[in-house]
Protein backbone atom coordinates (compact mmCIF):
# COMPACT_ATOMS: atom_id res chain seq x y z
CA UNK A 1 0.00 0.00 0.00
CA UNK A 2 1.42 3.40 -0.87
CA UNK A 3 1.55 5.92 1.94
CA UNK A 4 -1.00 8.06 0.07
CA UNK A 5 -3.56 5.27 0.46
CA UNK A 6 -2.82 4.45 4.06
CA UNK A 7 -5.22 5.53 6.74
CA UNK A 8 -3.04 6.36 9.72
CA UNK A 9 -5.86 5.70 12.18
CA UNK A 10 -6.54 2.11 11.10
CA UNK A 11 -4.33 -0.55 12.65
CA UNK A 12 -4.32 -4.09 13.95
CA UNK A 13 -5.22 -4.14 17.61
CA UNK A 14 -4.88 -7.80 18.60
CA UNK A 15 -2.85 -8.70 21.67
CA UNK A 16 -2.12 -5.18 22.83
CA UNK A 17 -0.41 -4.92 26.22
CA UNK A 18 -1.98 -3.54 29.39
CA UNK A 19 -0.71 0.05 29.46
CA UNK A 20 -2.60 1.21 32.55
CA UNK A 21 0.65 1.49 34.51
CA UNK A 22 2.82 2.91 31.75
CA UNK A 23 3.83 6.55 31.62
CA UNK A 24 4.00 8.29 28.27
CA UNK A 25 5.57 11.62 27.30
CA UNK A 26 4.38 13.56 24.29
CA UNK A 27 6.78 16.16 22.91
CA UNK A 28 5.01 18.62 20.65
CA UNK A 29 6.59 21.10 18.21
CA UNK A 30 4.96 24.54 18.20
CA UNK A 31 5.92 25.22 14.56
CA UNK A 32 2.74 24.57 12.46
CA UNK A 33 0.91 24.31 15.77
CA UNK A 34 -2.55 24.26 14.21
CA UNK A 35 -1.58 20.82 12.87
CA UNK A 36 0.63 19.60 15.72
CA UNK A 37 -2.23 20.22 18.18
CA UNK A 38 -4.30 17.77 16.16
CA UNK A 39 -1.45 15.26 16.23
CA UNK A 40 -1.30 15.69 19.99
CA UNK A 41 -5.04 15.19 20.36
CA UNK A 42 -4.94 12.06 18.22
CA UNK A 43 -2.05 10.57 20.18
CA UNK A 44 -3.59 11.47 23.53
CA UNK A 45 -7.01 10.06 22.62
CA UNK A 46 -5.49 6.84 21.28
CA UNK A 47 -3.46 6.29 24.45
CA UNK A 48 -6.58 6.81 26.56
CA UNK A 49 -8.72 4.60 24.31
CA UNK A 50 -6.30 1.72 24.73
CA UNK A 51 -5.97 2.00 28.49
CA UNK A 52 -3.54 4.76 29.52
CA UNK A 53 -4.40 6.83 32.58
CA UNK A 54 -4.60 10.63 32.01
CA UNK A 55 -2.21 11.33 34.90
CA UNK A 56 0.33 9.08 33.18
CA UNK A 57 0.43 11.19 30.02
CA UNK A 58 2.96 14.02 30.20
CA UNK A 59 3.36 16.79 27.66
CA UNK A 60 6.24 19.08 26.76
CA UNK A 61 6.33 21.68 23.99
CA UNK A 62 9.41 22.56 21.96
CA UNK A 63 9.71 25.51 19.53
CA UNK A 64 10.23 23.48 16.35
CA UNK A 65 10.77 19.93 15.17
CA UNK A 66 14.54 20.36 15.36
CA UNK A 67 14.21 20.55 19.14
CA UNK A 68 12.11 17.37 19.39
CA UNK A 69 15.23 15.25 19.84
CA UNK A 70 16.48 16.97 22.96
CA UNK A 71 12.98 17.26 24.40
CA UNK A 72 12.53 13.54 23.80
CA UNK A 73 15.86 12.75 25.46
CA UNK A 74 15.01 14.73 28.58
CA UNK A 75 11.81 12.74 28.97
CA UNK A 76 13.36 9.41 28.02
CA UNK A 77 16.05 9.82 30.67
CA UNK A 78 13.38 9.99 33.34
CA UNK A 79 13.12 6.61 34.96
CA UNK A 80 9.35 6.84 35.31
CA UNK A 81 8.76 7.45 31.58
CA UNK A 82 8.27 4.29 29.52
CA UNK A 83 7.78 5.71 26.04
CA UNK A 84 8.14 9.05 24.28
CA UNK A 85 6.21 10.27 21.25
CA UNK A 86 7.68 13.17 19.26
CA UNK A 87 5.13 15.14 17.21
CA UNK A 88 5.93 17.69 14.54
CA UNK A 89 5.15 18.87 11.02
CA UNK A 90 7.90 19.79 8.57
CA UNK A 91 6.48 21.02 5.28
CA UNK A 92 8.73 20.06 2.39
CA UNK A 93 9.00 22.19 -0.70
CA UNK A 94 8.84 25.48 1.17
CA UNK A 95 12.50 25.55 2.03
CA UNK A 96 15.54 23.31 1.78
CA UNK A 97 15.71 23.66 5.53
CA UNK A 98 13.30 20.73 5.80
CA UNK A 99 15.95 18.26 4.63
CA UNK A 100 18.24 19.21 7.48
CA UNK A 101 15.45 19.16 10.03
CA UNK A 102 13.97 15.83 8.92
CA UNK A 103 17.27 14.01 8.80
CA UNK A 104 18.44 15.45 12.10
CA UNK A 105 15.22 14.58 13.88
CA UNK A 106 14.94 11.07 12.42
CA UNK A 107 18.55 10.32 13.33
CA UNK A 108 18.32 12.04 16.70
CA UNK A 109 15.17 10.20 17.72
CA UNK A 110 16.70 6.88 16.71
CA UNK A 111 19.75 7.68 18.83
CA UNK A 112 17.67 8.56 21.88
CA UNK A 113 15.65 5.40 21.50
CA UNK A 114 18.72 3.17 21.26
CA UNK A 115 20.58 4.99 24.01
CA UNK A 116 17.72 4.72 26.49
CA UNK A 117 16.30 1.40 25.22
CA UNK A 118 12.84 2.96 25.26
CA UNK A 119 10.37 3.45 22.43
CA UNK A 120 10.86 7.00 21.12
CA UNK A 121 8.41 7.38 18.30
CA UNK A 122 8.87 9.51 15.17
CA UNK A 123 5.46 11.16 14.91
CA UNK A 124 6.62 13.77 12.44
CA UNK A 125 4.71 14.53 9.27
CA UNK A 126 6.90 15.46 6.30
CA UNK A 127 4.30 16.44 3.67
CA UNK A 128 4.82 18.47 0.53
CA UNK A 129 2.28 21.08 1.53
CA UNK A 130 -0.13 22.12 4.25
CA UNK A 131 -3.08 20.34 2.63
CA UNK A 132 -1.29 16.99 2.85
CA UNK A 133 -0.46 17.73 6.47
CA UNK A 134 -4.08 18.46 7.35
CA UNK A 135 -5.17 15.26 5.55
CA UNK A 136 -2.90 13.30 7.92
CA UNK A 137 -3.79 15.11 11.12
CA UNK A 138 -7.37 13.96 11.57
CA UNK A 139 -8.34 14.35 7.89
CA UNK A 140 -9.01 11.89 5.06
CA UNK A 141 -5.83 9.91 5.72
CA UNK A 142 -6.43 9.60 9.46
CA UNK A 143 -4.12 10.99 12.11
CA UNK A 144 -0.37 10.44 12.39
CA UNK A 145 -0.76 11.07 16.13
CA UNK A 146 -3.01 7.99 16.41
CA UNK A 147 -0.45 5.90 14.56
CA UNK A 148 2.45 7.19 16.66
CA UNK A 149 0.61 6.37 19.90
CA UNK A 150 -0.28 2.89 18.65
CA UNK A 151 3.35 2.35 17.67
CA UNK A 152 4.44 3.24 21.21
CA UNK A 153 1.89 0.81 22.67
CA UNK A 154 2.99 -2.01 20.37
CA UNK A 155 6.66 -1.47 21.12
CA UNK A 156 5.94 -1.59 24.86
CA UNK A 157 4.09 -4.85 24.20
CA UNK A 158 7.10 -6.27 22.39
CA UNK A 159 9.46 -5.11 25.13
CA UNK A 160 7.23 -6.81 27.68
CA UNK A 161 7.11 -9.99 25.65
CA UNK A 162 10.88 -10.14 25.34
CA UNK A 163 11.15 -9.24 29.03
CA UNK A 164 13.97 -6.85 28.42
CA UNK A 165 14.98 -3.85 30.49
CA UNK A 166 13.02 -4.75 33.61
N1 LIG B 1 10.13 23.58 12.40
C1 LIG B 1 9.14 22.69 12.16
O1 LIG B 1 8.71 21.98 13.07
N2 LIG B 1 8.58 22.60 10.90
C2 LIG B 1 9.01 23.34 9.84
O2 LIG B 1 8.44 23.20 8.73
C3 LIG B 1 10.06 24.25 10.07
N3 LIG B 1 10.54 24.98 9.02
C4 LIG B 1 11.57 25.85 9.26
C5 LIG B 1 12.07 26.62 8.19
C6 LIG B 1 13.10 27.53 8.42
C7 LIG B 1 13.61 28.33 7.28
C8 LIG B 1 13.65 27.68 9.73
C9 LIG B 1 14.77 28.64 10.00
C10 LIG B 1 13.15 26.92 10.78
C11 LIG B 1 12.11 26.01 10.57
N4 LIG B 1 11.60 25.24 11.63
C12 LIG B 1 10.60 24.36 11.39
C13 LIG B 1 12.07 25.44 13.03
C14 LIG B 1 13.21 24.52 13.44
O3 LIG B 1 12.68 23.23 13.72
C15 LIG B 1 13.88 25.08 14.71
O4 LIG B 1 12.92 25.29 15.73
C16 LIG B 1 14.58 26.38 14.46
O5 LIG B 1 15.44 26.29 13.33
C17 LIG B 1 15.42 26.79 15.68
O6 LIG B 1 15.91 28.07 15.50
CSV table of C-alpha atoms and ligand atoms in Angstrom, one decimal:
chain,number,residue,atom,x,y,z
A,1,UNK,CA,0.0,0.0,0.0
A,2,UNK,CA,1.4,3.4,-0.9
A,3,UNK,CA,1.6,5.9,1.9
A,4,UNK,CA,-1.0,8.1,0.1
A,5,UNK,CA,-3.6,5.3,0.5
A,6,UNK,CA,-2.8,4.5,4.1
A,7,UNK,CA,-5.2,5.5,6.7
A,8,UNK,CA,-3.0,6.4,9.7
A,9,UNK,CA,-5.9,5.7,12.2
A,10,UNK,CA,-6.5,2.1,11.1
A,11,UNK,CA,-4.3,-0.5,12.7
A,12,UNK,CA,-4.3,-4.1,13.9
A,13,UNK,CA,-5.2,-4.1,17.6
A,14,UNK,CA,-4.9,-7.8,18.6
A,15,UNK,CA,-2.8,-8.7,21.7
A,16,UNK,CA,-2.1,-5.2,22.8
A,17,UNK,CA,-0.4,-4.9,26.2
A,18,UNK,CA,-2.0,-3.5,29.4
A,19,UNK,CA,-0.7,0.1,29.5
A,20,UNK,CA,-2.6,1.2,32.6
A,21,UNK,CA,0.7,1.5,34.5
A,22,UNK,CA,2.8,2.9,31.8
A,23,UNK,CA,3.8,6.5,31.6
A,24,UNK,CA,4.0,8.3,28.3
A,25,UNK,CA,5.6,11.6,27.3
A,26,UNK,CA,4.4,13.6,24.3
A,27,UNK,CA,6.8,16.2,22.9
A,28,UNK,CA,5.0,18.6,20.6
A,29,UNK,CA,6.6,21.1,18.2
A,30,UNK,CA,5.0,24.5,18.2
A,31,UNK,CA,5.9,25.2,14.6
A,32,UNK,CA,2.7,24.6,12.5
A,33,UNK,CA,0.9,24.3,15.8
A,34,UNK,CA,-2.5,24.3,14.2
A,35,UNK,CA,-1.6,20.8,12.9
A,36,UNK,CA,0.6,19.6,15.7
A,37,UNK,CA,-2.2,20.2,18.2
A,38,UNK,CA,-4.3,17.8,16.2
A,39,UNK,CA,-1.5,15.3,16.2
A,40,UNK,CA,-1.3,15.7,20.0
A,41,UNK,CA,-5.0,15.2,20.4
A,42,UNK,CA,-4.9,12.1,18.2
A,43,UNK,CA,-2.0,10.6,20.2
A,44,UNK,CA,-3.6,11.5,23.5
A,45,UNK,CA,-7.0,10.1,22.6
A,46,UNK,CA,-5.5,6.8,21.3
A,47,UNK,CA,-3.5,6.3,24.5
A,48,UNK,CA,-6.6,6.8,26.6
A,49,UNK,CA,-8.7,4.6,24.3
A,50,UNK,CA,-6.3,1.7,24.7
A,51,UNK,CA,-6.0,2.0,28.5
A,52,UNK,CA,-3.5,4.8,29.5
A,53,UNK,CA,-4.4,6.8,32.6
A,54,UNK,CA,-4.6,10.6,32.0
A,55,UNK,CA,-2.2,11.3,34.9
A,56,UNK,CA,0.3,9.1,33.2
A,57,UNK,CA,0.4,11.2,30.0
A,58,UNK,CA,3.0,14.0,30.2
A,59,UNK,CA,3.4,16.8,27.7
A,60,UNK,CA,6.2,19.1,26.8
A,61,UNK,CA,6.3,21.7,24.0
A,62,UNK,CA,9.4,22.6,22.0
A,63,UNK,CA,9.7,25.5,19.5
A,64,UNK,CA,10.2,23.5,16.3
A,65,UNK,CA,10.8,19.9,15.2
A,66,UNK,CA,14.5,20.4,15.4
A,67,UNK,CA,14.2,20.5,19.1
A,68,UNK,CA,12.1,17.4,19.4
A,69,UNK,CA,15.2,15.3,19.8
A,70,UNK,CA,16.5,17.0,23.0
A,71,UNK,CA,13.0,17.3,24.4
A,72,UNK,CA,12.5,13.5,23.8
A,73,UNK,CA,15.9,12.8,25.5
A,74,UNK,CA,15.0,14.7,28.6
A,75,UNK,CA,11.8,12.7,29.0
A,76,UNK,CA,13.4,9.4,28.0
A,77,UNK,CA,16.1,9.8,30.7
A,78,UNK,CA,13.4,10.0,33.3
A,79,UNK,CA,13.1,6.6,35.0
A,80,UNK,CA,9.4,6.8,35.3
A,81,UNK,CA,8.8,7.4,31.6
A,82,UNK,CA,8.3,4.3,29.5
A,83,UNK,CA,7.8,5.7,26.0
A,84,UNK,CA,8.1,9.1,24.3
A,85,UNK,CA,6.2,10.3,21.2
A,86,UNK,CA,7.7,13.2,19.3
A,87,UNK,CA,5.1,15.1,17.2
A,88,UNK,CA,5.9,17.7,14.5
A,89,UNK,CA,5.2,18.9,11.0
A,90,UNK,CA,7.9,19.8,8.6
A,91,UNK,CA,6.5,21.0,5.3
A,92,UNK,CA,8.7,20.1,2.4
A,93,UNK,CA,9.0,22.2,-0.7
A,94,UNK,CA,8.8,25.5,1.2
A,95,UNK,CA,12.5,25.5,2.0
A,96,UNK,CA,15.5,23.3,1.8
A,97,UNK,CA,15.7,23.7,5.5
A,98,UNK,CA,13.3,20.7,5.8
A,99,UNK,CA,16.0,18.3,4.6
A,100,UNK,CA,18.2,19.2,7.5
A,101,UNK,CA,15.5,19.2,10.0
A,102,UNK,CA,14.0,15.8,8.9
A,103,UNK,CA,17.3,14.0,8.8
A,104,UNK,CA,18.4,15.5,12.1
A,105,UNK,CA,15.2,14.6,13.9
A,106,UNK,CA,14.9,11.1,12.4
A,107,UNK,CA,18.6,10.3,13.3
A,108,UNK,CA,18.3,12.0,16.7
A,109,UNK,CA,15.2,10.2,17.7
A,110,UNK,CA,16.7,6.9,16.7
A,111,UNK,CA,19.8,7.7,18.8
A,112,UNK,CA,17.7,8.6,21.9
A,113,UNK,CA,15.7,5.4,21.5
A,114,UNK,CA,18.7,3.2,21.3
A,115,UNK,CA,20.6,5.0,24.0
A,116,UNK,CA,17.7,4.7,26.5
A,117,UNK,CA,16.3,1.4,25.2
A,118,UNK,CA,12.8,3.0,25.3
A,119,UNK,CA,10.4,3.5,22.4
A,120,UNK,CA,10.9,7.0,21.1
A,121,UNK,CA,8.4,7.4,18.3
A,122,UNK,CA,8.9,9.5,15.2
A,123,UNK,CA,5.5,11.2,14.9
A,124,UNK,CA,6.6,13.8,12.4
A,125,UNK,CA,4.7,14.5,9.3
A,126,UNK,CA,6.9,15.5,6.3
A,127,UNK,CA,4.3,16.4,3.7
A,128,UNK,CA,4.8,18.5,0.5
A,129,UNK,CA,2.3,21.1,1.5
A,130,UNK,CA,-0.1,22.1,4.3
A,131,UNK,CA,-3.1,20.3,2.6
A,132,UNK,CA,-1.3,17.0,2.8
A,133,UNK,CA,-0.5,17.7,6.5
A,134,UNK,CA,-4.1,18.5,7.3
A,135,UNK,CA,-5.2,15.3,5.6
A,136,UNK,CA,-2.9,13.3,7.9
A,137,UNK,CA,-3.8,15.1,11.1
A,138,UNK,CA,-7.4,14.0,11.6
A,139,UNK,CA,-8.3,14.3,7.9
A,140,UNK,CA,-9.0,11.9,5.1
A,141,UNK,CA,-5.8,9.9,5.7
A,142,UNK,CA,-6.4,9.6,9.5
A,143,UNK,CA,-4.1,11.0,12.1
A,144,UNK,CA,-0.4,10.4,12.4
A,145,UNK,CA,-0.8,11.1,16.1
A,146,UNK,CA,-3.0,8.0,16.4
A,147,UNK,CA,-0.4,5.9,14.6
A,148,UNK,CA,2.4,7.2,16.7
A,149,UNK,CA,0.6,6.4,19.9
A,150,UNK,CA,-0.3,2.9,18.7
A,151,UNK,CA,3.4,2.3,17.7
A,152,UNK,CA,4.4,3.2,21.2
A,153,UNK,CA,1.9,0.8,22.7
A,154,UNK,CA,3.0,-2.0,20.4
A,155,UNK,CA,6.7,-1.5,21.1
A,156,UNK,CA,5.9,-1.6,24.9
A,157,UNK,CA,4.1,-4.9,24.2
A,158,UNK,CA,7.1,-6.3,22.4
A,159,UNK,CA,9.5,-5.1,25.1
A,160,UNK,CA,7.2,-6.8,27.7
A,161,UNK,CA,7.1,-10.0,25.7
A,162,UNK,CA,10.9,-10.1,25.3
A,163,UNK,CA,11.1,-9.2,29.0
A,164,UNK,CA,14.0,-6.9,28.4
A,165,UNK,CA,15.0,-3.9,30.5
A,166,UNK,CA,13.0,-4.7,33.6
B,1,LIG,N1,10.1,23.6,12.4
B,1,LIG,C1,9.1,22.7,12.2
B,1,LIG,O1,8.7,22.0,13.1
B,1,LIG,N2,8.6,22.6,10.9
B,1,LIG,C2,9.0,23.3,9.8
B,1,LIG,O2,8.4,23.2,8.7
B,1,LIG,C3,10.1,24.3,10.1
B,1,LIG,N3,10.5,25.0,9.0
B,1,LIG,C4,11.6,25.9,9.3
B,1,LIG,C5,12.1,26.6,8.2
B,1,LIG,C6,13.1,27.5,8.4
B,1,LIG,C7,13.6,28.3,7.3
B,1,LIG,C8,13.6,27.7,9.7
B,1,LIG,C9,14.8,28.6,10.0
B,1,LIG,C10,13.2,26.9,10.8
B,1,LIG,C11,12.1,26.0,10.6
B,1,LIG,N4,11.6,25.2,11.6
B,1,LIG,C12,10.6,24.4,11.4
B,1,LIG,C13,12.1,25.4,13.0
B,1,LIG,C14,13.2,24.5,13.4
B,1,LIG,O3,12.7,23.2,13.7
B,1,LIG,C15,13.9,25.1,14.7
B,1,LIG,O4,12.9,25.3,15.7
B,1,LIG,C16,14.6,26.4,14.5
B,1,LIG,O5,15.4,26.3,13.3
B,1,LIG,C17,15.4,26.8,15.7
B,1,LIG,O6,15.9,28.1,15.5
